[in-house]
XYZ file of C-alpha atoms in Angstrom:
734
model
C 218.276 16.737 248.723
C 221.814 16.783 250.110
C 223.238 15.083 253.123
C 226.738 14.095 254.278
C 226.205 10.369 254.372
C 228.054 7.295 253.228
C 225.489 4.737 254.336
C 224.865 1.832 252.032
C 221.593 1.040 250.337
C 221.591 -2.474 251.802
C 220.034 -3.855 254.986
C 221.929 -3.110 258.237
C 222.747 -6.783 258.766
C 224.819 -6.653 255.571
C 226.977 -3.710 256.671
C 229.844 -5.209 258.703
C 232.703 -4.117 256.470
C 234.629 -0.838 256.084
C 233.500 -0.725 252.446
C 230.009 0.233 253.585
C 231.317 3.478 255.097
C 233.621 5.791 253.129
C 235.060 7.318 256.294
C 236.072 3.859 257.471
C 237.413 2.981 254.033
C 239.735 5.977 253.611
C 241.076 5.321 257.120
C 242.193 1.761 256.322
C 246.018 1.433 256.701
C 247.916 0.639 253.508
C 251.120 -1.375 253.160
C 253.804 -0.741 250.513
C 257.505 -1.386 249.948
C 259.799 -4.031 251.389
C 263.444 -4.065 252.491
C 265.490 -7.079 253.633
C 268.680 -6.863 255.662
C 271.918 -8.341 254.326
C 271.809 -11.275 256.761
C 268.110 -11.932 256.120
C 267.107 -11.457 259.746
C 265.134 -8.226 259.367
C 262.282 -7.247 257.062
C 260.874 -3.700 256.941
C 257.784 -2.357 255.215
C 255.944 0.976 255.071
C 252.446 1.599 256.409
C 250.359 4.576 255.313
C 247.669 5.891 257.663
C 245.255 8.804 257.711
C 246.379 11.915 259.588
C 244.269 13.428 262.411
C 242.780 16.055 260.068
C 241.737 13.276 257.642
C 243.078 15.289 254.692
C 246.373 13.511 254.016
C 248.231 10.279 254.607
C 251.407 9.826 256.614
C 253.801 6.906 256.498
C 255.789 4.946 259.062
C 258.255 2.083 258.962
C 257.332 -1.260 260.516
C 259.468 -4.347 261.068
C 258.083 -7.751 260.114
C 259.529 -10.992 261.468
C 260.778 -13.040 258.464
C 260.085 -16.267 260.384
C 256.435 -15.307 260.886
C 256.616 -15.887 264.635
C 256.777 -12.412 266.215
C 254.167 -9.695 265.573
C 255.102 -6.666 263.499
C 256.498 -3.707 265.441
C 256.548 -0.013 264.603
C 259.976 1.576 264.115
C 259.263 5.239 263.312
C 256.679 7.876 264.064
C 256.463 11.466 262.844
C 254.030 13.940 261.293
C 256.090 14.070 258.084
C 256.401 10.306 257.781
C 259.192 8.041 256.593
C 259.758 6.091 253.383
C 262.328 4.415 251.100
C 263.709 2.028 253.716
C 267.051 0.477 252.827
C 269.475 -1.615 254.894
C 273.174 -0.769 254.965
C 275.704 -3.602 254.836
C 276.244 -3.403 258.615
C 272.505 -3.714 259.361
C 271.752 -0.042 260.019
C 268.432 1.077 258.558
C 268.453 4.068 256.185
C 265.317 5.961 255.216
C 264.093 9.266 253.812
C 262.048 11.751 255.831
C 261.297 15.469 255.919
C 260.627 15.427 259.637
C 262.471 18.124 261.619
C 266.012 17.357 262.696
C 266.192 17.943 266.466
C 269.876 18.892 266.093
C 269.298 21.480 263.339
C 268.078 24.256 265.622
C 265.013 26.488 265.484
C 265.974 28.106 262.156
C 265.054 24.951 260.228
C 261.398 25.898 259.685
C 260.933 24.098 256.379
C 262.990 20.904 256.490
C 263.544 19.077 253.215
C 263.595 15.334 252.792
C 266.837 14.117 254.381
C 268.634 10.799 254.785
C 268.163 9.326 258.259
C 269.892 6.387 259.905
C 268.422 4.108 262.570
C 271.301 2.114 264.115
C 271.037 -1.667 264.183
C 272.397 -1.510 267.730
C 269.355 0.508 268.852
C 268.798 4.120 269.815
C 267.244 7.080 268.042
C 267.267 7.783 264.312
C 269.365 10.757 263.237
C 270.014 12.771 260.088
C 273.159 11.748 258.236
C 272.817 13.710 254.967
C 270.919 16.714 253.642
C 270.655 18.732 250.434
C 269.019 22.121 249.723
C 266.384 20.568 247.453
C 265.980 17.381 249.487
C 267.223 13.834 249.029
C 265.698 10.649 247.648
C 266.472 7.428 245.831
C 268.586 5.933 248.619
C 270.682 2.874 247.693
C 273.119 0.850 249.793
C 275.756 -1.623 248.644
C 275.278 -5.187 249.851
C 278.902 -5.854 250.868
C 280.389 -2.385 251.427
C 279.699 0.777 253.397
C 278.814 2.735 250.237
C 275.515 4.571 249.974
C 274.055 6.587 247.092
C 271.298 9.189 247.057
C 269.755 11.463 244.450
C 269.220 15.188 244.890
C 267.626 17.821 242.627
C 270.203 20.495 241.772
C 269.835 23.728 239.789
C 271.548 23.447 236.367
C 274.297 26.037 236.887
C 275.248 24.853 240.384
C 278.633 23.146 240.632
C 277.839 21.569 243.989
C 275.271 21.488 246.781
C 276.614 24.623 248.435
C 276.222 26.668 245.284
C 272.793 25.098 244.785
C 271.823 26.419 248.211
C 272.918 29.943 247.283
C 271.070 29.902 243.959
C 267.877 28.609 245.568
C 268.020 31.312 248.219
C 268.440 34.012 245.586
C 265.578 32.632 243.527
C 263.297 32.446 246.571
C 264.203 35.932 247.779
C 263.427 37.351 244.327
C 260.130 35.416 244.221
C 261.011 33.992 240.807
C 259.221 30.830 239.681
C 259.933 31.061 235.935
C 261.582 28.114 234.183
C 263.538 28.423 230.936
C 263.398 25.141 229.035
C 265.846 24.000 226.388
C 264.302 20.590 225.770
C 261.278 18.367 226.076
C 259.256 17.354 228.096
C 258.360 20.261 230.365
C 255.724 18.522 232.529
C 255.231 15.056 234.003
C 251.964 13.614 235.368
C 251.048 16.416 237.783
C 254.106 18.636 238.194
C 256.285 21.014 236.224
C 259.799 19.872 235.380
C 262.745 22.049 236.277
C 264.500 24.209 236.903
C 266.378 21.640 239.036
C 267.369 18.181 237.815
C 268.380 15.026 239.653
C 272.036 14.205 240.192
C 273.549 11.213 241.937
C 275.809 11.372 244.986
C 277.741 8.681 246.855
C 279.231 8.535 250.324
C 280.899 6.164 252.749
C 279.129 5.184 255.952
C 282.393 4.056 257.522
C 283.228 7.368 259.165
C 279.910 7.937 260.902
C 279.948 7.997 264.684
C 277.120 7.048 267.022
C 276.694 10.431 268.631
C 274.238 13.325 268.358
C 274.656 15.081 265.031
C 276.544 18.361 264.975
C 275.349 21.106 262.641
C 276.921 21.381 259.220
C 279.009 24.480 258.443
C 276.777 27.518 257.810
C 276.003 28.539 254.241
C 277.723 31.934 254.707
C 281.150 30.279 254.615
C 282.066 31.012 258.249
C 283.631 28.372 260.451
C 280.590 28.120 262.720
C 280.715 24.890 264.673
C 282.735 23.021 262.078
C 285.584 20.861 263.268
C 289.059 22.408 263.436
C 290.250 20.737 260.266
C 287.295 22.112 258.277
C 286.044 18.694 257.233
C 282.421 17.580 257.335
C 281.602 16.376 260.860
C 281.721 12.631 261.300
C 278.013 12.577 262.120
C 277.170 13.597 258.540
C 278.038 11.930 255.266
C 280.389 13.579 252.806
C 278.227 13.472 249.669
C 280.328 13.289 246.510
C 278.652 14.113 243.210
C 279.179 11.437 240.536
C 276.827 12.672 237.792
C 276.658 16.182 236.358
C 274.054 18.639 235.137
C 271.345 17.562 232.731
C 268.105 15.618 232.683
C 269.740 12.242 232.103
C 268.461 10.919 235.442
C 264.831 11.832 234.809
C 262.678 9.113 236.424
C 265.765 6.929 236.619
C 266.063 3.397 238.012
C 269.407 2.634 239.679
C 271.281 0.099 241.789
C 274.735 -0.336 243.328
C 277.080 -3.224 242.675
C 277.607 -5.435 245.756
C 281.062 -3.905 246.406
C 279.729 -0.356 246.012
C 282.254 0.422 243.298
C 279.732 0.922 240.503
C 276.409 2.712 240.205
C 274.269 1.225 237.436
C 271.479 3.517 236.311
C 269.146 4.258 233.463
C 270.329 7.285 231.483
C 268.042 9.390 229.313
C 269.266 10.397 225.853
C 267.546 12.612 223.307
C 265.953 11.147 220.193
C 264.661 12.941 217.082
C 261.251 14.568 217.247
C 261.547 15.949 220.794
C 261.616 12.364 222.022
C 263.757 10.704 224.656
C 264.932 7.179 225.358
C 266.409 5.371 228.370
C 269.790 3.702 228.020
C 271.842 1.915 230.713
C 275.161 3.183 232.055
C 277.689 2.265 234.748
C 279.264 5.011 236.862
C 282.459 4.498 238.865
C 281.580 5.686 242.380
C 285.173 6.709 243.099
C 285.876 8.760 239.965
C 282.491 9.475 238.371
C 283.740 7.933 235.126
C 280.793 6.692 233.074
C 280.561 3.925 230.491
C 277.562 2.880 228.431
C 276.294 -0.665 228.905
C 273.151 -0.698 226.724
C 272.207 1.858 224.078
C 269.700 0.368 221.668
C 268.099 2.914 219.309
C 265.082 0.616 219.009
C 264.462 -0.044 222.726
C 264.429 1.411 226.239
C 265.895 -0.077 229.409
C 264.774 -0.133 233.054
C 265.035 -2.104 236.305
C 268.760 -3.020 236.437
C 270.011 -5.652 238.914
C 273.705 -6.506 239.397
C 274.707 -10.147 239.933
C 276.112 -11.216 243.326
C 279.601 -11.639 241.848
C 279.453 -8.158 240.302
C 280.006 -9.416 236.746
C 276.565 -9.114 235.146
C 273.592 -6.783 234.948
C 270.098 -8.121 234.292
C 267.456 -5.637 233.202
C 264.084 -5.204 231.505
C 264.012 -3.924 227.934
C 261.012 -2.615 225.944
C 261.118 -1.966 222.209
C 260.224 1.483 220.885
C 256.739 1.232 219.451
C 255.429 2.310 216.098
C 251.789 2.916 215.160
C 251.789 -0.528 213.595
C 253.812 -2.488 216.168
C 253.118 -2.884 219.891
C 256.072 -2.966 222.291
C 257.931 -6.183 223.018
C 259.176 -6.514 226.604
C 261.991 -8.919 227.427
C 264.789 -9.617 229.913
C 268.277 -8.493 229.009
C 271.773 -9.394 230.244
C 274.989 -7.419 229.819
C 278.472 -7.593 231.324
C 279.078 -4.916 233.956
C 282.471 -4.316 232.385
C 280.729 -3.173 229.199
C 282.498 -5.811 227.162
C 280.526 -7.822 224.637
C 277.015 -7.317 223.328
C 273.822 -7.340 225.420
C 271.904 -10.611 225.331
C 268.144 -11.136 225.288
C 267.052 -13.851 227.721
C 264.102 -16.199 227.198
C 263.093 -14.530 223.954
C 260.492 -17.243 223.366
C 258.778 -16.684 226.748
C 255.518 -14.933 225.852
C 255.247 -12.809 228.972
C 256.365 -9.287 229.839
C 258.737 -9.175 232.846
C 258.045 -6.401 235.349
C 260.979 -6.858 237.775
C 264.121 -8.958 238.155
C 266.392 -10.084 241.023
C 269.318 -12.507 241.255
C 269.609 -15.764 243.161
C 272.474 -15.531 245.696
C 274.665 -17.972 243.764
C 274.025 -16.267 240.419
C 272.522 -19.410 238.905
C 269.228 -17.813 238.022
C 266.885 -14.846 238.160
C 263.673 -14.276 240.074
C 261.243 -12.493 237.761
C 257.714 -11.122 238.079
C 255.318 -10.849 235.147
C 251.600 -10.423 234.511
C 249.776 -13.649 233.639
C 246.073 -14.302 233.198
C 244.852 -11.684 235.656
C 247.620 -12.491 238.137
C 251.237 -11.469 238.625
C 253.188 -14.593 239.652
C 256.853 -14.992 240.501
C 258.873 -16.942 237.951
C 262.310 -18.516 238.144
C 264.702 -18.245 235.213
C 267.514 -20.786 235.455
C 270.729 -20.476 233.432
C 272.355 -23.450 231.771
C 275.402 -25.222 233.173
C 277.698 -22.510 231.822
C 275.954 -19.831 233.890
C 275.030 -16.293 232.763
C 276.682 -15.049 229.618
C 277.417 -18.535 228.278
C 274.847 -18.172 225.532
C 273.036 -21.341 226.575
C 269.263 -21.690 226.643
C 267.473 -20.836 229.866
C 264.478 -22.392 231.615
C 261.543 -20.303 232.895
C 259.193 -21.802 235.490
C 256.266 -20.429 237.421
C 257.330 -20.408 241.061
C 254.141 -19.271 242.853
C 250.748 -20.963 242.722
C 248.730 -18.132 244.294
C 245.902 -16.373 242.455
C 247.667 -13.120 243.200
C 250.250 -10.572 242.106
C 253.653 -10.260 243.787
C 255.708 -7.082 244.102
C 258.856 -5.966 245.939
C 260.425 -9.426 245.754
C 263.497 -9.845 247.996
C 265.726 -12.952 247.974
C 267.050 -14.351 251.259
C 270.873 -14.340 251.305
C 271.023 -18.123 251.732
C 268.596 -18.705 248.862
C 266.110 -20.513 251.081
C 263.214 -18.100 250.625
C 261.774 -15.095 248.877
C 259.970 -12.282 250.646
C 257.415 -10.185 248.798
C 254.194 -8.253 249.011
C 251.235 -10.274 247.753
C 248.079 -8.614 246.484
C 244.965 -9.392 244.459
C 241.409 -8.151 244.234
C 240.703 -10.393 247.208
C 243.169 -8.585 249.505
C 245.483 -5.561 249.586
C 249.263 -5.900 249.838
C 250.538 -8.106 252.660
C 254.049 -9.456 253.378
C 254.590 -13.119 252.554
C 257.330 -15.749 252.532
C 257.839 -18.016 249.519
C 259.714 -21.278 250.178
C 262.290 -21.117 247.399
C 264.349 -23.934 248.917
C 261.441 -26.359 248.802
C 260.705 -25.407 245.204
C 264.318 -25.937 244.113
C 264.498 -29.262 245.911
C 261.296 -30.605 244.357
C 262.850 -31.585 241.017
C 264.863 -30.574 238.007
C 264.259 -27.281 236.163
C 261.056 -27.491 234.161
C 259.616 -30.311 236.296
C 258.830 -28.490 239.550
C 255.392 -27.576 240.888
C 254.627 -24.002 242.007
C 254.413 -23.293 245.738
C 251.944 -21.238 247.761
C 253.176 -18.218 249.695
C 252.848 -18.097 253.495
C 251.428 -14.907 254.982
C 253.667 -13.312 257.631
C 252.465 -11.432 260.684
C 252.207 -8.064 258.987
C 251.277 -4.724 260.523
C 247.844 -4.532 258.877
C 245.132 -7.227 258.747
C 243.240 -7.624 255.481
C 239.774 -6.053 255.625
C 236.665 -8.190 255.444
C 235.014 -8.021 252.022
C 231.301 -7.425 251.349
C 231.160 -10.126 248.699
C 233.038 -12.793 246.796
C 235.501 -12.757 243.905
C 235.042 -15.081 240.949
C 236.016 -15.212 237.276
C 234.149 -14.944 233.990
C 235.430 -15.718 230.523
C 234.148 -15.904 226.969
C 235.339 -16.514 223.424
C 235.060 -13.625 220.978
C 233.885 -13.854 217.373
C 237.515 -14.003 216.222
C 238.123 -16.991 218.496
C 240.064 -15.269 221.270
C 239.559 -16.016 224.965
C 238.745 -12.956 227.090
C 238.484 -13.179 230.871
C 237.539 -10.921 233.808
C 237.276 -10.828 237.561
C 233.725 -10.494 238.857
C 233.093 -9.161 242.352
C 229.647 -10.275 243.525
C 227.815 -8.793 246.520
C 226.781 -11.050 249.370
C 223.300 -12.369 248.735
C 223.358 -12.034 244.930
C 221.383 -14.908 243.423
C 218.835 -15.755 240.760
C 216.174 -14.551 243.204
C 218.074 -11.349 243.994
C 220.159 -10.517 240.900
C 222.578 -7.618 241.272
C 222.897 -4.650 238.913
C 226.119 -4.820 236.882
C 228.897 -2.228 236.761
C 231.454 -2.677 233.973
C 234.718 -1.114 235.182
C 237.349 -0.630 232.441
C 241.018 -0.445 233.424
C 243.464 2.261 232.363
C 246.843 1.870 230.749
C 245.979 0.531 228.242
C 248.954 -1.845 228.736
C 247.657 -3.018 232.082
C 245.635 -5.708 233.839
C 243.079 -5.905 236.633
C 245.433 -8.099 238.697
C 246.261 -6.119 241.843
C 244.382 -4.366 244.608
C 243.784 -0.660 244.011
C 242.913 1.783 246.767
C 241.949 4.364 244.169
C 239.834 2.167 241.868
C 238.273 -0.177 244.403
C 235.315 -2.332 243.298
C 234.321 -3.384 246.818
C 232.900 0.050 247.585
C 230.441 -0.522 244.745
C 229.823 -4.129 245.802
C 228.897 -2.890 249.286
C 226.115 -0.873 247.628
C 224.764 -3.962 245.919
C 226.490 -3.821 242.521
C 228.260 -6.692 240.834
C 231.499 -5.264 239.424
C 233.040 -6.700 236.265
C 236.810 -6.145 235.875
C 237.716 -7.320 232.352
C 241.050 -7.535 230.544
C 240.253 -6.724 226.888
C 242.696 -6.551 223.978
C 245.797 -4.474 224.889
C 245.816 -5.992 228.394
C 249.048 -7.530 229.674
C 249.473 -11.117 230.787
C 247.913 -12.848 227.797
C 250.752 -12.810 225.301
C 252.082 -10.564 222.573
C 249.315 -11.303 220.087
C 246.661 -10.239 222.600
C 248.283 -6.819 222.894
C 248.803 -6.525 219.151
C 245.055 -7.188 218.507
C 244.197 -3.756 219.859
C 247.317 -1.819 218.898
C 246.527 1.378 216.991
C 242.840 0.438 216.914
C 241.448 1.195 220.351
C 237.884 1.381 219.114
C 237.949 -2.115 217.618
C 239.059 -5.248 219.513
C 239.165 -3.579 222.970
C 235.580 -2.419 222.481
C 234.213 -5.689 221.103
C 236.043 -7.627 223.827
C 234.367 -5.486 226.479
C 230.910 -6.078 225.037
C 231.546 -9.801 224.690
C 232.632 -10.261 228.309
C 229.720 -8.065 229.472
C 227.354 -10.368 227.578
C 228.899 -13.351 229.347
C 228.460 -11.720 232.755
C 224.862 -10.753 232.028
C 224.073 -14.403 231.235
C 224.818 -15.329 234.848
C 221.742 -15.796 237.062
C 223.232 -13.506 239.721
C 223.229 -10.536 237.309
C 220.342 -8.203 236.477
C 221.007 -7.405 232.803
C 218.333 -4.684 232.813
C 220.313 -2.506 235.230
C 223.853 -1.903 234.009
C 226.407 0.902 233.916
C 229.963 1.386 232.627
C 232.869 3.405 233.944
C 236.605 3.850 233.551
C 239.554 6.175 234.064
C 242.329 7.321 231.724
C 242.326 4.782 228.860
C 239.339 3.275 230.684
C 237.734 6.721 230.438
C 238.517 6.772 226.746
C 236.768 3.407 226.390
C 233.814 4.693 228.436
C 233.520 7.585 225.977
C 233.784 5.197 223.028
C 231.138 2.921 224.554
C 228.832 5.916 225.037
C 229.085 6.802 221.371
C 228.528 3.265 220.098
C 225.839 1.631 222.259
C 222.841 2.565 224.378
C 222.882 -0.637 226.416
C 224.033 1.037 229.664
C 221.876 3.238 231.868
C 224.765 5.468 232.982
C 228.424 6.023 232.131
C 231.164 7.502 234.331
C 234.284 8.770 232.548
C 237.287 9.888 234.593
C 240.432 11.675 233.276
C 239.413 10.538 229.821
C 240.744 11.046 226.315
C 238.067 12.636 224.148
C 239.463 14.369 221.042
C 242.645 12.523 220.074
C 243.912 15.220 217.706
C 243.801 17.649 220.643
C 245.134 15.186 223.193
C 248.251 14.122 221.260
C 250.191 17.413 221.219
C 249.099 18.510 224.707
C 249.777 15.433 226.822
C 252.936 15.657 228.941
C 254.917 13.230 226.743
C 253.592 13.852 223.259
C 256.298 11.774 221.595
C 254.828 8.641 223.192
C 251.545 9.383 221.486
C 253.294 9.958 218.150
C 254.599 6.386 218.458
C 251.114 5.098 219.299
C 248.967 6.285 216.408
C 249.257 8.069 213.093
C 247.009 11.129 212.634
C 244.720 8.950 210.545
C 244.510 6.298 213.301
C 243.807 8.978 215.891
C 241.016 10.407 213.765
C 239.419 7.006 213.208
C 239.570 6.127 216.925
C 238.592 9.486 218.416
C 235.407 9.311 220.559
C 234.480 12.947 219.894
C 233.424 12.039 216.336
C 230.476 10.085 217.725
C 229.116 12.592 220.213
C 225.795 12.852 218.355
C 225.183 9.172 219.116
C 225.466 9.583 222.897
C 222.086 9.034 224.503
C 223.290 7.830 227.885
C 223.637 10.110 230.929
C 227.340 10.708 231.568
C 229.289 11.826 234.623
C 232.544 13.517 233.565
C 235.336 13.722 236.171
C 238.610 15.589 235.684
C 241.392 17.161 237.749
C 243.007 20.414 236.659
C 246.511 19.204 237.598
C 246.265 16.238 235.257
C 249.060 16.701 232.733
C 248.873 13.173 231.301
C 245.297 13.732 230.079
C 245.048 17.531 230.168
C 241.963 19.284 231.476
C 241.140 20.424 227.940
C 239.877 16.904 227.229
C 237.341 17.115 230.039
C 236.310 20.672 229.186
C 235.733 19.866 225.534
C 233.852 16.674 226.382
C 231.598 18.579 228.775
C 230.852 21.328 226.257
C 230.100 18.887 223.450
C 227.878 16.725 225.644
C 225.747 19.797 226.333
C 225.733 21.132 222.767
C 226.152 18.195 220.359
C 225.185 14.914 222.039
C 221.946 13.039 221.591
C 221.076 14.251 225.114
C 221.922 17.978 224.919
C 221.141 20.519 227.598
C 217.604 21.883 227.602
C 216.930 25.479 226.691
C 216.997 26.405 230.374
C 220.470 24.846 230.744
C 219.373 21.768 232.691
C 221.011 18.473 231.782
C 221.147 14.833 232.813
C 224.938 14.944 232.492
C 227.230 16.005 235.346
C 230.797 17.339 235.566
C 232.792 16.732 238.768
C 235.825 19.050 238.625
C 238.821 19.039 241.000
C 240.885 22.250 240.664
C 243.858 20.894 242.654
C 243.839 17.161 241.923
C 245.750 15.228 239.297
C 245.179 12.147 237.154
C 244.076 9.991 240.102
C 242.437 12.234 242.754
C 244.630 11.239 245.676
C 243.701 13.247 248.762
C 241.402 11.276 251.083
C 238.743 13.984 251.337
C 238.494 14.254 247.545
C 238.569 10.487 247.033
C 235.591 10.347 249.373
C 233.754 13.015 247.357
C 234.611 11.142 244.154
C 232.944 7.961 245.372
C 229.983 9.837 246.867
C 229.214 11.576 243.583
C 229.779 8.466 241.455
C 227.558 6.365 243.717
C 224.842 9.053 243.703
C 224.947 9.276 239.897
C 224.712 5.504 239.521
C 221.938 5.263 242.122
C 219.864 7.818 240.224
C 220.169 6.277 236.770
C 220.726 2.568 237.475
C 218.744 1.997 240.655
C 216.137 4.724 240.134
C 216.847 6.253 243.533
C 216.970 9.904 244.500
C 220.636 10.968 244.554
C 222.202 11.805 247.895
C 225.106 14.227 247.478
C 227.561 15.331 250.187
C 227.055 18.697 251.853
C 230.768 19.404 251.271
C 229.868 20.218 247.662
C 227.754 23.094 248.935
C-alpha cells in the first residue's frame, strides 16, 4: 500500500504541532547568522524560508531590535535570496546575493553572487562589486572604510578581467575537465578547481549614492565608462592582495580594525598529500604577507584581531596521530609577527569553538561545548593584559541549558548578542547582560547569567513532547549522559518505544537544534528519542575523547549500550520495542551495533562507513583518515567484518554526491547485507532490508522534497519493524 501522507500514528487531539506533518515541518522558517553594527544600534540576521515550488529554500535579511522593544522587520526580498550580512564602519549594510542587478541590462541572464550595499540612510540596495565567478566572504573593517571579499579565479588569470575571458573560452568550448597538481580534488559534495579563491580589498569611501552605472564591457571598448577610464564611483575598485594557489581553501579571515591588515588562515602542503592551515597577515595596501603562526604539529582557525590592532586570538588544534586525539586550545600572537605564539588557558579542559574580544581588550569571549550544551565563557587577562605572560581566568558566563553561536560584543561592552539554540528550540536571537556579569564580582567569583530572548523574526515551534536528561556510569567508572525527548502522554501506563539516535562527527555533541536530524518528528509519532554523547563526544574533557580514539568499536559502542540500558529502565520506556539509527559516524556506529547485538528491532544507517580499508583512500580528505587509524586499527574496527552476525532488518540510506563517505560504502554494504548477512535475500530476491538511494543528494540530503522522503521512508521502516504496522510509503517513490 502506498499513499502520500504524513499523518501521525497518534490521536488527533495530540497533533497540534508542525512536527506531526512533514509539509508543515519543512516549511518552518529557519534563522542563522548575526551581524552587529559598529555603534551597536542595529542587529541583522538571516531567515530561510521555503520557496513557492517547495523544492528549495531562499534567504532574506531581517533586522532585530537590540533593545528587544521593536518587532523584527524584513530588509530584503528576492528569489535568489541574500546572505553574509556585514556592517560597514559608516553603518551601511553589505551582503551577498545572486539576484539580478536592475542596472546590468537584459544581457545579464545568469547573474553571479555579487556584493550589494543597503545604505544606512535608507533607499534601495544596489550592486557595488562583481566578479566573473561570483563573490563571497565579505569582511568590513570596524574603524575604516575598507572591505574585503573573496572570489574564485582561474589559476592562470592575472586579474578578474582575464578570468572573465578564460571562463568565456572554457564555456564556449564546453570544457569541464580539471587538471590537478595536488590534493585534495573533492570536498564534501563538489569538485575542487579549476578556480581557486583569492582575496580582494577595496575602499568604500568613493562610492556615491546614485544608481549604478555599468562597468566597462569585457571587449575592452570604452562603452559607458567615465572619461578618465576609471571604475565608476558606483562600483568598488577591487584590488587583488593574494595570488594564485589553493592557500585560501576553506579559509577563515578577518580585517584589523583600521583595515590595514587582512588576517587569514593559509593552507600549506604537508608530506603524504596532506595539508595544514597556518595563519598569515596580509597588508591590504601592498599585498605583502607575513606568517604569524606556522606550527608543524597543529592547525589554526577562527582568527580575531584585538580592538587596538596589536594581537590576534585564534583557535588551534593539534595534528592527530592514530594514538593521540587532537587537543584544541586558544592561541595568542602579536599582529606584528614578533615573538612566539602563546597558548592561553592550557589547563582549561574544554575545546573552544569561537573567540571574540572585549572592546577594551581586557578579555576574550569564547564558546565551547560542555556537558551537552555550548555556553559562552569569559577569559580575563591578568593586570598586564594580553601578551604579558600572566595567568588567565576562565569563567562560564551563561547559565542557559543551550548552545550559543554567532556571538557579537556590543561596542560599549554592556552586552553580548548571539543566537541561542538547544534541542528545546531552534536558533533565536538573544541578549546577554555582560555588564551585569562583570559588575557582580571579581574574576572567578561571578555567577552565570541567563540570556534574554529578543523579538526575533521567527517564533519557536511548539514541541510534541518534553526534553529531559539521562545519565549512567559505565563499567570503567565514566559518566555518560544523553538528552531524552519524550512524547506527550508517555508514562508507565503508556510506555513509548525507544529510538537510539547516534550523532555523527565523531568529535561532536548532541547540543544544538538540527533541522536535518530532528528528533521531534519521531517524537510526534510516539517514539522516545535518546540522544547520547558516547566516548569521542566533545564537551566532557580530553580524556573522554581519548577513550574512544582509534578504537571506535570499543568505548563508543559500550557507552551507547550502557546509556540505552539506563533509558530502558525508565517507566516511560517500552524496552521491548527499540530501534537504532545514525548518520556518518553515527551510521558507522549503527553498522557496528548491527553486527554486535540483536537487541534492536530495526536499524537505520545513513551515509555510513562500512569497510574502513575501502573508505580510507576514497574519502575526500584521505590524509585525515591516515591520521585517525593505522591499517591494523581500521581492520579491527571495520563493521564489514561482522556482516554474518547481522540479524536485524536494516535501512541503508546514501547520496551519490557524498564525497566524505563515498557511495561505494553504501553499495558494498547493500550487496553484503543481501549476500553475506545473517538475514540474506531469499532465493526470489526478496529481503527485509531496504536501500534508499538519492542520485543527486550529498552527505546530508538537503533539498526539502528529499528530506521529506527521507523521513517518510525512515518512519515507514520503523513502523513496520518496531510498531508492527503496515508501512505507508509516499507515492513520489512510484
